[in-house]
Each structure stands twice: as C-alpha cells, then as structure tokens.
mmCIF file of C-alpha atoms in Angstrom:
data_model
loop_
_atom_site.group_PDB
_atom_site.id
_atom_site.type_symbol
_atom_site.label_atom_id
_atom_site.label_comp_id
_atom_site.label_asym_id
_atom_site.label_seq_id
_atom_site.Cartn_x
_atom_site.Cartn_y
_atom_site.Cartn_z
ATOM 1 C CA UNK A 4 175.064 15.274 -16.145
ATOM 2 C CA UNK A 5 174.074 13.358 -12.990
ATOM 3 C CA UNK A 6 171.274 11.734 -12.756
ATOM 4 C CA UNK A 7 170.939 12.825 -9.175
ATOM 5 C CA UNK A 8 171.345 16.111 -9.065
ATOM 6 C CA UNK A 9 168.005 18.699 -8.391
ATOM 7 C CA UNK A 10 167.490 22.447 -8.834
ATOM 8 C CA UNK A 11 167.599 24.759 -6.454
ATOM 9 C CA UNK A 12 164.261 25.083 -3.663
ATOM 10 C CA UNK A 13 162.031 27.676 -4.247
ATOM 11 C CA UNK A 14 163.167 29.369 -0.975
ATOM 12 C CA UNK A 15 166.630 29.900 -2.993
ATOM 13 C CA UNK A 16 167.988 32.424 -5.527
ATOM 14 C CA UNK A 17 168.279 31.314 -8.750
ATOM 15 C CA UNK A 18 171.618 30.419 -9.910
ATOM 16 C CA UNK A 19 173.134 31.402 -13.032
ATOM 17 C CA UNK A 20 176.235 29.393 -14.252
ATOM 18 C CA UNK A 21 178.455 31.887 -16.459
ATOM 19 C CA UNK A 22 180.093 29.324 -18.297
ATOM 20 C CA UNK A 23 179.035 26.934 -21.338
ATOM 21 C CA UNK A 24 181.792 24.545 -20.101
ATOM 22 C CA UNK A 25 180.515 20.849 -19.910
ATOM 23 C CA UNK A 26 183.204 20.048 -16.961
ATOM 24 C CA UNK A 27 181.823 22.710 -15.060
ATOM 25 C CA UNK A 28 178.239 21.707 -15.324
ATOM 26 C CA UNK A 29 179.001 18.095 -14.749
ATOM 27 C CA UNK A 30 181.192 19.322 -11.235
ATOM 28 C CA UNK A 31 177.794 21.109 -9.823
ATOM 29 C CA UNK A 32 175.805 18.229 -10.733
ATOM 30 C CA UNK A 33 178.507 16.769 -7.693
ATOM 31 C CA UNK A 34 176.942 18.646 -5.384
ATOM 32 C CA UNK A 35 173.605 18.135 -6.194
ATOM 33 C CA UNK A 36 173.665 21.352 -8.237
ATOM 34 C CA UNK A 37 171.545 22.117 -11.593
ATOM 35 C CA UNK A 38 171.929 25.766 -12.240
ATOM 36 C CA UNK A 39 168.584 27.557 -13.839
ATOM 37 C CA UNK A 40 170.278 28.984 -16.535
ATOM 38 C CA UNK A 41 173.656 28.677 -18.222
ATOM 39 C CA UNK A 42 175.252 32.023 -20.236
ATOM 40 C CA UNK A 43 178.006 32.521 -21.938
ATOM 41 C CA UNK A 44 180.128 35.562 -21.472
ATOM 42 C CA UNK A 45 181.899 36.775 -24.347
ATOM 43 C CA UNK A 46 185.194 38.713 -22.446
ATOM 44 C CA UNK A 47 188.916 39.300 -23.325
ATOM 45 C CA UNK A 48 191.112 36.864 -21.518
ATOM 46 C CA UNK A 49 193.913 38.507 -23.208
ATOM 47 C CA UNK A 50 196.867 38.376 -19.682
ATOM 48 C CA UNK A 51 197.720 42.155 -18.904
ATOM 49 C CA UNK A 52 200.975 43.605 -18.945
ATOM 50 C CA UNK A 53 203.176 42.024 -16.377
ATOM 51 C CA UNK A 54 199.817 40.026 -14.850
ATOM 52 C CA UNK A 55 200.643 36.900 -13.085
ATOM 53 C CA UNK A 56 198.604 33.483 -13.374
ATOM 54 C CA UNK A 57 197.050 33.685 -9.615
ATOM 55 C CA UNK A 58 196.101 37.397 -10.355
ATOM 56 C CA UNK A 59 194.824 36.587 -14.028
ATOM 57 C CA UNK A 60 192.161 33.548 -13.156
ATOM 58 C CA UNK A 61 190.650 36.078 -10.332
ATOM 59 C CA UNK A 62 190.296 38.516 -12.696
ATOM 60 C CA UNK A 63 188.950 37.009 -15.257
ATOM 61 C CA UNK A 64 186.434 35.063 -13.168
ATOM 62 C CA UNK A 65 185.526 38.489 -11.291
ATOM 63 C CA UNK A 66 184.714 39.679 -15.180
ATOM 64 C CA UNK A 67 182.964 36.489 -16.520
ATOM 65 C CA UNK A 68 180.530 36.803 -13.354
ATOM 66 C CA UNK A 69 179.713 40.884 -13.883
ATOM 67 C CA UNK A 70 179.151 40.478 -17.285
ATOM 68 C CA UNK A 71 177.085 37.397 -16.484
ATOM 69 C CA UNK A 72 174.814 39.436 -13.756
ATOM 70 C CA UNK A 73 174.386 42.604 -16.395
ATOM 71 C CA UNK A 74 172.487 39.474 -18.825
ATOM 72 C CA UNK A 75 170.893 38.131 -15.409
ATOM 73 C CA UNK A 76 170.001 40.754 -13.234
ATOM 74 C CA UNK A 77 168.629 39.446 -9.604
ATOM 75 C CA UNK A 78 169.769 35.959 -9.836
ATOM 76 C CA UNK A 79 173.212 34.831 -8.602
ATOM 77 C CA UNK A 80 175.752 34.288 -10.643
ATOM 78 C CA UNK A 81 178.885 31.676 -10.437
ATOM 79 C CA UNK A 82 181.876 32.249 -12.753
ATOM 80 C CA UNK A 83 184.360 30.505 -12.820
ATOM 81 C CA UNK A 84 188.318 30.509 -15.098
ATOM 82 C CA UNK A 85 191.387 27.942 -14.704
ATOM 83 C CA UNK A 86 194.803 29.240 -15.223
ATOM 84 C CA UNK A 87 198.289 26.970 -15.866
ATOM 85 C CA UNK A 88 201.282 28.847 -14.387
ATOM 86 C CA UNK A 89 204.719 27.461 -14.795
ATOM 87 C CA UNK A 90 206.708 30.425 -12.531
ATOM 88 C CA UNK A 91 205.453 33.628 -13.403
ATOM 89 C CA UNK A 92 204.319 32.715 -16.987
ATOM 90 C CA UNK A 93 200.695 32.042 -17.722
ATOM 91 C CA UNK A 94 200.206 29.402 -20.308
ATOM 92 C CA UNK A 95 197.964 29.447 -22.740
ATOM 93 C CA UNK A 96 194.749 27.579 -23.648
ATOM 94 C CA UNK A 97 196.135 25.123 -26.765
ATOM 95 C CA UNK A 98 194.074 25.672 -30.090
ATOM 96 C CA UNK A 99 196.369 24.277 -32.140
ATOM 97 C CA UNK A 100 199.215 21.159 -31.692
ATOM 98 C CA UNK A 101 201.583 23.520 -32.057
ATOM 99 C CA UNK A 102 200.820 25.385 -28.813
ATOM 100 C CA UNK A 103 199.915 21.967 -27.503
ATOM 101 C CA UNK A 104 203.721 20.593 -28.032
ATOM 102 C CA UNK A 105 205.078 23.371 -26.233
ATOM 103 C CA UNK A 106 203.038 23.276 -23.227
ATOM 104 C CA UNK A 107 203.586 19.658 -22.634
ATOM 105 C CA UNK A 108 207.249 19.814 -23.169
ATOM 106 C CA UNK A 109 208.156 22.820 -20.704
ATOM 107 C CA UNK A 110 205.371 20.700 -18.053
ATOM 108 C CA UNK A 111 207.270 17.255 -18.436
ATOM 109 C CA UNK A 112 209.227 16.619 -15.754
ATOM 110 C CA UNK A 113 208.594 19.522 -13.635
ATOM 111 C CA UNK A 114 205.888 21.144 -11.464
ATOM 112 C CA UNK A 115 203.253 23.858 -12.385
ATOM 113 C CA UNK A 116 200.679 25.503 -10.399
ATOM 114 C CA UNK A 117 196.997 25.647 -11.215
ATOM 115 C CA UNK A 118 194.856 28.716 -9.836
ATOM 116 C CA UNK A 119 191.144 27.971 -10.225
ATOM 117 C CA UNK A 120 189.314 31.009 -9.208
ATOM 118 C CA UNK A 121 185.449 31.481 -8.898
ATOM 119 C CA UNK A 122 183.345 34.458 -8.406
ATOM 120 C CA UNK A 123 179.946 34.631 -6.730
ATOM 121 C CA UNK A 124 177.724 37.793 -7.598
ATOM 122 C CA UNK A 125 174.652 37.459 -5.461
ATOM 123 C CA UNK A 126 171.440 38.802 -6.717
ATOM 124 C CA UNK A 127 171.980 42.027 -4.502
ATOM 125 C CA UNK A 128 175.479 43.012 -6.642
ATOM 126 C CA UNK A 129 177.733 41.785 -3.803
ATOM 127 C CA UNK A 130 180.842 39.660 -5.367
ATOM 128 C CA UNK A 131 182.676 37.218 -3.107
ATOM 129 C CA UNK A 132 185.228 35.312 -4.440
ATOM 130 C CA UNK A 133 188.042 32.521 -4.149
ATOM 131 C CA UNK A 134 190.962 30.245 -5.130
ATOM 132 C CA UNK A 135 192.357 27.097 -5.591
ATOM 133 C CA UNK A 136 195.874 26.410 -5.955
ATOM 134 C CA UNK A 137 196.875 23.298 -7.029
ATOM 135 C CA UNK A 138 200.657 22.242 -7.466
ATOM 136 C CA UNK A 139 201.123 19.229 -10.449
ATOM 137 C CA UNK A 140 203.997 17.118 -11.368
ATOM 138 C CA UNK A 141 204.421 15.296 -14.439
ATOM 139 C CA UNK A 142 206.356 12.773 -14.948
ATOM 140 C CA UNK A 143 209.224 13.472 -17.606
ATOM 141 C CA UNK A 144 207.424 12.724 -21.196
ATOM 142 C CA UNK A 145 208.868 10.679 -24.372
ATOM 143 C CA UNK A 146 208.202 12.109 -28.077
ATOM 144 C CA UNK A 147 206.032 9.241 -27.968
ATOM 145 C CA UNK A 148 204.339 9.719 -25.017
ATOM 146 C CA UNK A 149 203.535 13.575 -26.257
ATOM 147 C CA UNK A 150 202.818 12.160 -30.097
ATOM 148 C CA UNK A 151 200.041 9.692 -28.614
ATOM 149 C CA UNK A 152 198.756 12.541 -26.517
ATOM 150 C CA UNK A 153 198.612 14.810 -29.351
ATOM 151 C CA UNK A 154 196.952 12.351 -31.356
ATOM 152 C CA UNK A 155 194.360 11.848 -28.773
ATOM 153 C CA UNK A 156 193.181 15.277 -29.343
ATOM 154 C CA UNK A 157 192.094 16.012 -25.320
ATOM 155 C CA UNK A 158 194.630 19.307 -25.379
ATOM 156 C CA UNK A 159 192.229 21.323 -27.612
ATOM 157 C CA UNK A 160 190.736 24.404 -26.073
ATOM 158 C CA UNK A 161 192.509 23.088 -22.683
ATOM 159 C CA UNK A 162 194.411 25.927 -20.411
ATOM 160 C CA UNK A 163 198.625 24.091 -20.263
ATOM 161 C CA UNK A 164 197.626 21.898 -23.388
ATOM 162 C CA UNK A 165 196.124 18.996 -21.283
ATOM 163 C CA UNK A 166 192.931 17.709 -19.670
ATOM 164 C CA UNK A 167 193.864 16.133 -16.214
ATOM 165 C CA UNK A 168 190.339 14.659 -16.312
ATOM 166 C CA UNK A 169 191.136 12.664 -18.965
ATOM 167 C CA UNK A 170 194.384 10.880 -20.669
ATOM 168 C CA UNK A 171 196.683 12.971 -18.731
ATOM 169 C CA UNK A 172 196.311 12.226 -15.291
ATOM 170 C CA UNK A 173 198.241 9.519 -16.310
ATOM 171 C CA UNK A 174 201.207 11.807 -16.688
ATOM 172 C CA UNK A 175 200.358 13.223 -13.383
ATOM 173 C CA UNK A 176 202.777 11.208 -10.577
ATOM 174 C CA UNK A 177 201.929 13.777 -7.822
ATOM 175 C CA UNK A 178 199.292 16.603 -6.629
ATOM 176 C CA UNK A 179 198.953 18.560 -3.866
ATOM 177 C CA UNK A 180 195.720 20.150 -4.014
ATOM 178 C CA UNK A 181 192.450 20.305 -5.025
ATOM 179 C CA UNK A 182 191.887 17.833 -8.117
ATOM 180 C CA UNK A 183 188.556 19.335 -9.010
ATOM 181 C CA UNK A 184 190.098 22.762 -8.801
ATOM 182 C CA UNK A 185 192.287 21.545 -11.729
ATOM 183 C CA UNK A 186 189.692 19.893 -13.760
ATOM 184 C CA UNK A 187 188.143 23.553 -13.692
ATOM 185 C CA UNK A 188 186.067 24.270 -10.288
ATOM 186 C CA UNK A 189 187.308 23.773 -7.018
ATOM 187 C CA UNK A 190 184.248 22.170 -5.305
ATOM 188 C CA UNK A 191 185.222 23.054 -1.907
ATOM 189 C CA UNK A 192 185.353 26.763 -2.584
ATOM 190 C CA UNK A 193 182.598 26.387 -4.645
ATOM 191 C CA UNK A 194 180.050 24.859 -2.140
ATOM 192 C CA UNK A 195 181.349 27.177 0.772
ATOM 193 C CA UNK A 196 180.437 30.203 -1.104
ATOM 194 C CA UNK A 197 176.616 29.183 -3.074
ATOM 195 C CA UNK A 198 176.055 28.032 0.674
ATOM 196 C CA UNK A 199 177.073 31.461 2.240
ATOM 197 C CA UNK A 200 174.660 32.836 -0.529
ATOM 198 C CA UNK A 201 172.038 31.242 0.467
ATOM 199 C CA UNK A 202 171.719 28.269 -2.189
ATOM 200 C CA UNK A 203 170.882 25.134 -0.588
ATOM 201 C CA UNK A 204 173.812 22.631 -1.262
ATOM 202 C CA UNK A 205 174.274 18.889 -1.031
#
C-alpha cells in the first residue's frame, strides 16, 4: 500500500471498505485513502435471468455494500464489483484455464465493455451509487500469445480472464475510459462520492 496515504480525520465517518481485494485497497491508498476497516461480504454473484453486465456490477455492488453496513452499522461503507461484458453476455471471473482460454479468445481482436460500479452507504443508511464504463480493444491474440498468458497465471480469480494491471495491458491497443475503473475502482467516481459523504479526500 502507499506509503503516503493517511486515515481519515477525526471530524470524518469512518470508512469501511467491503472488499478484501488488494487492487482495491492499493487504488484508495491513490487518493490518500486508508479505510478503518476492511470486510468481506460473502454474497451470490450468480447473473439473474436475462441480467445484463451494466445492470449486474450495480447490483452486486449495491448488495456487497448492505451486507457490509448490517456487519458495520454507523460507519460508511464503499463496495465496489467489476463486470466484463462482450454484447449482452457477462463473462465470468476465470478459476480455471479452461474458462481463462475462452475469455481471451472471444476478447482478441474485438472490443468489450467494462462496468465498474461502486456503492456508498453512509452511516445514516442512505446508498448513492455509480459507474464506470470503460470500452477495451485487444489486439487479435496468437495461441502463443494466449499459452504465455496462461502460463503467467494473472487470469485467476480475474472478471474476462485477464488483469489489465498487469501482463495484459499489453494486449490492450486502445481504451476509452477510465483505466482505474477497469483495474477494479473507478477513482473518479470514487472520490466524488466519499467526498459528497463527507470523507476528507486527497
């Protein structure tokens, strides 16, 4: 985490980052941002019938931040989830290479979208909320290319099969967007609303 970054004053609600995510951590620390507490929600990001990718990520953020205020009651809360859409299909986080493969061979060549939504509950209940949408290209990928990527191991646990923070970017020949929104919190949004809550930001 940075070196530089300092909890919140006295004078502000304590913040509560739903998420055990390391990349998420390390993007507050960007703003100057060291949360008091981190929790882990434990929710079903199963997609619902017929749900698209925009829809899904502000769901499931909306969800990860309730069930983080009902473990935190009074502080305020920042959730936070990171969808891949290619059209109206959501893809999925990759646990295995398998899943990995496929992800990276329907991205290469073409354009996806990435919705990165966050939810804000504020220590009276109320729940603001917002989105990033990011539009990626990758370049068109060899066997190789996938293989080495594969081998690298970056994909696991990662929503599309790929990490743009890492190996990958290096696929990436074009973005129109937020780049932090991709890597899994849009800091724009994110600053806008902890300062509209009353948490002093950098």
């Amino acid at each position: 985490m940075a070196g530089d970054a300092s909890p919140a004053s006295p004078s502000s609600p304590e913040l509560v980052l739903a998420s055990a995510s390391p990349r998420r951590l390390e993007l507050l620390g960007r703003l100057g941002i060291s949360p008091a507490r981190v929790v882990a929600t434990d929710i079903d990001e199963s997609p619902l019938k017929g749900e698209r990718p925009r829809d899904h990520a502000v769901r499931l953020a909306a969800e990860k931040a309730r069930a983080a205020a009902a473990l935190a009651p009074g502080c305020l809360i920042l959730a936070g989830d990171t969808v891949v859409g290619a059209g109206a299909r959501i893809l999925p986080k990759a646990e295995d290479e398998t899943t990995a493969r496929t992800c990276l061979a329907l991205l290469s060549g073409k354009r996806h979208r990435v919705f990165s939504a966050i939810a804000v509950i504020r220590p009276d209940g109320t729940l603001r909320e917002a989105l990033s949408e990011t539009i990626v290209r990758f370049k068109r990928l060899s066997a190789e290319e996938i293989d080495g990527y594969i081998d690298g191991g970056e994909w696991h646990g990662k929503a599309g099969g790929y990490a743009i923070q890492g190996s990958a970017e290096g696929f990436c020949d074009w973005l129109s967007g937020s780049h932090s929104g991709v890597v899994g919190l849009p800091l724009y949004e994110t600053r806008r609303l902890l300062k509209a809550a009353g948490l002093k930001v950098r």
